[in-house]
Coordinates of C-alpha atoms (C1' of nucleotides) in Angstrom, one line a residue:
Chain H
X85 CA -27.3 -8.3 15.8
X86 CA -25.3 -10.7 13.6
X87 CA -22.3 -8.4 13.3
X88 CA -20.3 -10.6 15.5
X89 CA -17.3 -12.1 13.8
X90 CA -17.6 -9.4 11.2
X91 CA -13.8 -9.2 11.0
X92 CA -13.6 -13.0 10.3
X93 CA -16.1 -12.6 7.5
X94 CA -14.3 -9.6 6.1
X95 CA -11.0 -11.5 6.3
X96 CA -12.5 -14.3 4.1
X97 CA -14.5 -12.2 1.7
X98 CA -12.1 -9.3 1.3
X99 CA -8.8 -11.1 1.5
X100 CA -5.9 -9.5 -0.2
X101 CA -5.5 -12.6 -2.4
X102 CA -8.5 -11.3 -4.3
X103 CA -6.8 -8.0 -5.1
X104 CA -8.6 -5.8 -2.6
X105 CA -5.5 -4.3 -1.0
X106 CA -3.2 -4.2 -3.9
X107 CA -1.4 -1.0 -4.7
X108 CA -3.3 0.7 -7.5
X109 CA -0.1 2.4 -8.7
X110 CA -2.0 5.7 -8.8
X111 CA 1.1 7.8 -9.1
X112 CA 2.5 6.3 -12.3
X113 CA -1.0 5.9 -13.7
X114 CA -1.7 9.6 -13.3
X115 CA 1.7 10.5 -14.7
X116 CA 1.0 8.4 -17.8
X117 CA -2.4 10.1 -18.3
X118 CA -0.9 13.6 -17.9
X119 CA 2.1 12.8 -20.1
X120 CA -0.4 12.3 -22.9
X121 CA -2.7 15.3 -22.2
X122 CA -3.4 17.9 -19.5
X123 CA -6.5 17.0 -17.5
X124 CA -8.4 18.1 -14.5
X125 CA -9.0 15.8 -11.5
X126 CA -12.5 14.7 -12.4
X127 CA -11.5 13.6 -15.9
X128 CA -8.6 11.7 -14.4
X129 CA -11.0 9.8 -12.2
X130 CA -13.1 8.9 -15.2
X131 CA -10.0 7.9 -17.3
X132 CA -8.8 5.7 -14.4
X133 CA -12.2 4.1 -14.1
X134 CA -12.1 3.0 -17.7
X135 CA -8.8 1.2 -17.1
X136 CA -9.0 -2.3 -15.5
X137 CA -7.2 -0.9 -12.6
X138 CA -9.5 -1.5 -9.8
X139 CA -10.5 -5.1 -10.1
X140 CA -14.0 -4.2 -11.1
X141 CA -14.4 -1.7 -8.3
X142 CA -15.0 2.0 -8.6
X143 CA -12.0 4.4 -8.3
X144 CA -11.9 6.3 -5.1
X145 CA -12.2 10.1 -5.8
X146 CA -10.6 11.2 -2.5
X147 CA -7.6 9.0 -3.1
X148 CA -7.0 10.4 -6.5
X149 CA -7.3 14.0 -5.4
X150 CA -4.9 13.3 -2.6
X151 CA -2.4 11.7 -5.0
X152 CA -2.7 14.8 -7.2
X153 CA -1.9 17.0 -4.3
X154 CA 1.1 14.9 -3.4
X155 CA 2.4 14.8 -7.0
X156 CA 2.0 18.6 -7.1
X157 CA 3.9 19.0 -3.8
X158 CA 6.7 16.9 -5.2
X159 CA 6.9 19.0 -8.3
X160 CA 5.9 16.2 -10.7
X161 CA 2.8 18.0 -11.9
X162 CA 1.5 21.6 -11.8
X163 CA -2.0 23.1 -12.1
X164 CA -3.9 26.2 -13.1
X165 CA -7.5 27.0 -12.1
X166 CA -9.8 27.0 -15.0
X167 CA -12.7 29.3 -14.5
X168 CA -13.9 30.0 -18.0
X169 CA -15.9 26.8 -18.5
X170 CA -19.4 26.0 -17.3
X171 CA -19.7 24.2 -14.0
X172 CA -17.5 24.6 -10.9
X173 CA -13.9 25.7 -11.0
X174 CA -11.4 23.0 -11.9
X175 CA -7.7 22.5 -11.5
X176 CA -6.2 21.6 -14.8
X177 CA -3.0 19.6 -14.3
X178 CA 0.0 19.2 -16.6
X179 CA 3.1 17.2 -16.2
X180 CA 6.5 18.9 -15.5
X181 CA 10.0 17.9 -16.7
X182 CA 10.5 16.3 -13.3
X183 CA 7.4 14.4 -13.8
X184 CA 8.6 13.0 -17.1
X185 CA 11.9 11.9 -15.5
X186 CA 9.9 10.3 -12.7
X187 CA 7.8 8.5 -15.3
X188 CA 10.9 7.1 -17.1
X189 CA 12.1 5.9 -13.7
X190 CA 8.8 4.2 -13.2
X191 CA 9.3 2.2 -16.4
X192 CA 12.4 0.6 -15.1
X193 CA 10.8 0.0 -11.7
X194 CA 7.7 -1.5 -13.2
X195 CA 9.7 -3.8 -15.4
X196 CA 11.5 -5.3 -12.5
X197 CA 8.3 -5.5 -10.5
X198 CA 6.8 -7.2 -13.5
X199 CA 9.5 -9.9 -13.4
X200 CA 9.2 -10.4 -9.7
X201 CA 5.4 -11.0 -10.0
X202 CA 5.9 -13.3 -13.0
X203 CA 8.4 -15.4 -11.0
X204 CA 6.0 -15.6 -8.0
X205 CA 3.1 -16.7 -10.2
X206 CA 5.2 -19.4 -11.8
X207 CA 6.5 -20.6 -8.5
X208 CA 3.1 -20.7 -7.0
X209 CA 1.6 -22.6 -9.9
X210 CA 4.4 -25.2 -9.8
X211 CA 3.8 -25.9 -6.1
X212 CA 0.0 -26.1 -6.4
X213 CA 0.1 -28.3 -9.5
X214 CA 2.1 -31.0 -7.7
Chain T
X91 CA 21.7 23.1 10.2
X92 CA 21.3 21.6 6.8
X93 CA 18.2 19.6 7.6
X94 CA 15.9 22.1 6.1
X95 CA 14.2 20.9 3.0
X96 CA 14.8 17.3 4.1
X97 CA 11.5 16.3 2.8
X98 CA 12.3 17.8 -0.6
X99 CA 15.5 15.8 -0.6
X100 CA 13.8 12.6 0.4
X101 CA 11.1 13.1 -2.2
X102 CA 13.8 13.2 -4.9
X103 CA 16.1 10.5 -3.6
X104 CA 13.4 8.1 -2.2
X105 CA 10.7 8.7 -4.8
X106 CA 8.3 5.8 -5.3
X107 CA 9.4 5.7 -9.0
X108 CA 12.6 4.0 -7.8
X109 CA 10.6 1.2 -6.1
X110 CA 10.9 2.3 -2.5
X111 CA 7.3 2.1 -1.6
X112 CA 6.2 -0.7 -3.8
X113 CA 4.2 -3.4 -2.1
X114 CA 6.5 -6.3 -1.4
X115 CA 3.7 -8.8 -1.6
X116 CA 4.8 -10.4 1.7
X117 CA 1.6 -12.3 2.1
X118 CA 1.8 -14.3 -1.1
X119 CA 5.6 -14.6 -0.9
X120 CA 5.3 -16.1 2.6
X121 CA 2.5 -18.5 1.5
X122 CA 4.7 -19.7 -1.4
X123 CA 7.6 -20.4 0.9
X124 CA 5.4 -22.3 3.4
X125 CA 3.6 -24.2 0.7
X126 CA 7.0 -25.7 -0.1
X127 CA 8.2 -26.3 3.4
X128 CA 7.4 -25.5 7.0
X129 CA 9.7 -22.8 8.3
X130 CA 10.2 -20.6 11.3
X131 CA 10.2 -16.8 11.1
X132 CA 13.9 -16.2 11.0
X133 CA 14.5 -18.6 8.1
X134 CA 11.6 -17.0 6.2
X135 CA 13.4 -13.7 6.5
X136 CA 16.6 -15.2 5.2
X137 CA 14.7 -16.9 2.3
X138 CA 13.0 -13.6 1.4
X139 CA 16.4 -11.8 1.4
X140 CA 17.7 -14.2 -1.2
X141 CA 14.9 -13.3 -3.5
X142 CA 15.2 -10.1 -5.4
X143 CA 12.2 -8.8 -3.7
X144 CA 13.4 -5.7 -2.0
X145 CA 15.1 -3.7 -4.8
X146 CA 18.5 -4.4 -3.2
X147 CA 17.3 -3.4 0.2
X148 CA 17.3 -5.7 3.3
X149 CA 14.1 -7.3 4.3
X150 CA 12.4 -5.8 7.3
X151 CA 12.2 -8.3 10.1
X152 CA 9.4 -6.6 12.0
X153 CA 7.2 -6.4 8.9
X154 CA 7.7 -10.1 8.2
X155 CA 6.8 -11.1 11.8
X156 CA 3.8 -8.9 11.7
X157 CA 2.7 -10.4 8.4
X158 CA 3.1 -13.9 10.0
X159 CA 0.9 -12.9 12.9
X160 CA -1.7 -11.6 10.5
X161 CA -1.7 -14.7 8.3
X162 CA -2.0 -16.8 11.5
X163 CA -5.0 -14.7 12.7
X164 CA -6.6 -15.2 9.3
X165 CA -6.1 -19.0 9.6
X166 CA -3.8 -19.2 6.5
X167 CA -0.9 -20.6 8.6
X168 CA -0.4 -22.2 12.0
X169 CA 2.6 -22.6 14.2
X170 CA 4.0 -24.7 17.0
X171 CA 6.7 -23.6 19.3
X172 CA 9.9 -25.6 18.7
X173 CA 11.9 -25.8 21.9
X174 CA 14.1 -28.9 21.3
X175 CA 16.7 -27.3 19.1
X176 CA 19.6 -25.2 20.3
X177 CA 19.1 -21.4 20.5
X178 CA 16.0 -19.4 21.4
X179 CA 12.6 -20.9 21.0
X180 CA 11.1 -20.6 17.5
X181 CA 7.7 -20.7 16.0
X182 CA 7.6 -23.2 13.2
X183 CA 4.9 -22.2 10.7
X184 CA 3.1 -24.5 8.3
X185 CA 0.4 -23.6 5.7
X186 CA -3.2 -24.7 6.2
X187 CA -5.8 -25.7 3.6
X188 CA -7.2 -22.2 3.8
X189 CA -3.7 -20.9 3.1
X190 CA -3.4 -23.1 0.0
X191 CA -6.8 -21.8 -1.3
X192 CA -5.7 -18.3 -0.6
X193 CA -2.5 -19.0 -2.6
X194 CA -4.4 -20.3 -5.5
X195 CA -6.5 -17.1 -5.4
X196 CA -3.3 -15.1 -5.4
X197 CA -2.2 -16.8 -8.7
X198 CA -5.3 -15.3 -10.4
X199 CA -4.8 -11.9 -8.8
X200 CA -1.1 -11.8 -9.6
X201 CA -1.8 -12.7 -13.2
X202 CA -4.1 -9.8 -13.7
X203 CA -1.8 -7.5 -11.8
X204 CA 0.9 -8.7 -14.1
X205 CA -1.1 -7.7 -17.1
X206 CA -2.0 -4.3 -15.7
X207 CA 1.7 -3.5 -15.0
X208 CA 2.7 -4.7 -18.5
X209 CA 0.1 -2.5 -20.0
X210 CA 1.3 0.5 -18.0
X211 CA 4.9 -0.1 -19.0
X212 CA 4.1 -0.3 -22.6
X213 CA 2.0 2.8 -22.5
X214 CA 4.6 4.8 -20.7
X215 CA 7.3 3.7 -23.1
X216 CA 5.2 4.7 -26.1
X217 CA 4.6 8.1 -24.7
X218 CA 8.2 8.8 -23.8
X219 CA 9.7 7.5 -27.0
X220 CA 7.7 10.0 -29.1
Chain I
dC86 C1' 32.6 -12.1 30.3
dC87 C1' 31.7 -10.0 25.9
dT88 C1' 30.2 -10.3 21.5
dA89 C1' 27.8 -12.1 17.6
dA90 C1' 24.2 -14.8 15.6
dT91 C1' 19.7 -16.6 16.2
dA92 C1' 14.8 -15.5 17.2
dT93 C1' 10.8 -12.8 18.3
dT94 C1' 8.2 -8.6 19.8
dA95 C1' 6.7 -3.6 20.5
dG96 C1' 6.1 1.4 19.6
dA97 C1' 6.1 5.0 16.5
dC98 C1' 5.9 6.3 12.0
dT99 C1' 5.1 6.6 6.6
dA100 C1' 2.9 5.5 2.3
dT101 C1' -1.1 4.2 -0.1
dA102 C1' -5.7 3.8 -0.5
dT103 C1' -10.7 3.5 1.2
dC104 C1' -15.1 5.0 3.3
dC105 C1' -18.1 8.5 4.5
dA106 C1' -19.4 13.1 4.6
dA107 C1' -19.4 17.9 3.2
dT108 C1' -19.4 21.8 0.0
dA109 C1' -20.3 24.2 -4.1
dG110 C1' -21.7 25.5 -8.9
dC111 C1' -24.5 24.5 -12.8
dC112 C1' -28.3 22.2 -15.4
dT113 C1' -32.6 19.8 -16.2
dT114 C1' -37.2 18.9 -15.2
dC115 C1' -41.5 18.8 -12.9
Chain Q
dG90 C1' -38.5 27.8 -8.2
dA91 C1' -37.5 23.7 -5.7
dA92 C1' -35.5 19.1 -6.2
dG93 C1' -32.4 16.2 -7.8
dG94 C1' -28.4 15.0 -10.6
dC95 C1' -23.9 15.8 -12.5
dT96 C1' -19.5 18.1 -12.2
dA97 C1' -15.5 19.2 -9.1
dT98 C1' -12.9 19.4 -5.0
dT99 C1' -11.8 18.7 0.0
dG100 C1' -11.5 16.8 4.9
dG101 C1' -11.8 13.4 8.8
dA102 C1' -11.3 8.8 10.2
dT103 C1' -9.8 4.3 9.2
dA104 C1' -7.4 0.2 7.0
dT105 C1' -3.5 -2.1 5.1
dA106 C1' 1.3 -2.7 4.1
dG107 C1' 5.7 -1.8 5.3
dT108 C1' 9.8 0.8 7.7
dC109 C1' 12.8 2.4 11.5
dT110 C1' 14.4 1.9 15.9
dA111 C1' 14.8 -0.5 20.0
dA112 C1' 14.2 -4.1 23.3
dT113 C1' 14.3 -8.9 24.9
dA114 C1' 16.1 -13.6 25.2
dT115 C1' 19.0 -17.8 24.2
dT116 C1' 23.2 -19.8 23.0
dA117 C1' 27.9 -20.4 20.9
dG118 C1' 32.6 -18.8 20.3
dG119 C1' 36.6 -16.3 21.5

DNA sequence: CCTAATATTAGACTATATCCAATAGCCTTC
DNA sequence: GAAGGCTATTGGATATAGTCTAATATTAGG
């Protein structure tokens, strides 16, 4: 019982306005990490968790692995299996030249996105302060 | 002929790094518009087109109407049919108290999003300038 | 009457991310 | 040596946001 109107409750508690459904920008974030250093998926997850990317929530492993697969398909990153180490086999990813070009495009895109969001925030503040 | 590797071509031309798949933040943008003034859907489309929201691309009508329906379901906005005017009937939307609360939450969320994006841009620049 | 502008809706699809579950190797500890 | 925990990756189903194409309907202008 008591799960009626669950969608109503969710709509209030998990409203987008609190950041729940915001794009986590995984593609550029992963490219940034790999531009600094080659890493395997699990360490990418840990690195992303350290960033304040997820509004206090844990990173979703599955989503990160899926993004890695997509970036690999697009030729932005490549991997080799690493079997020498202890533990299960891991894919070690490194960025390609295409990935670096993509990252430099991201800088331009993020800068204009940054401005758009700044403008929105200022506008919203002006309205609500009235 | 010549449509093989279309996905490859799309991946290069329409890569996310050029802003194609960025969240347009329609919900807060619509709330901002309606906090200033009640409007019907079509004029919201036109107002959003004037903003530099879509990276030079046209706003998508369908998406905006869907967002309006969603905001209405969540109780953030309400509408009345306006039949008096010339032309086809139009839904005139106005923001509710819940919508105003939602918008004030959006300010906080957008400010932290703003910081995250700023940090990413700076980090990416540092790496690529090396 | 035809067309363009206004105004809204529906279906199918893509992109991004989430939730839950499964698999599999290795290590510690009881 | 069995049990549980950490490392590491994958798959299915779902949610959210947005796009593309098309359809419907009213009215004004030529």
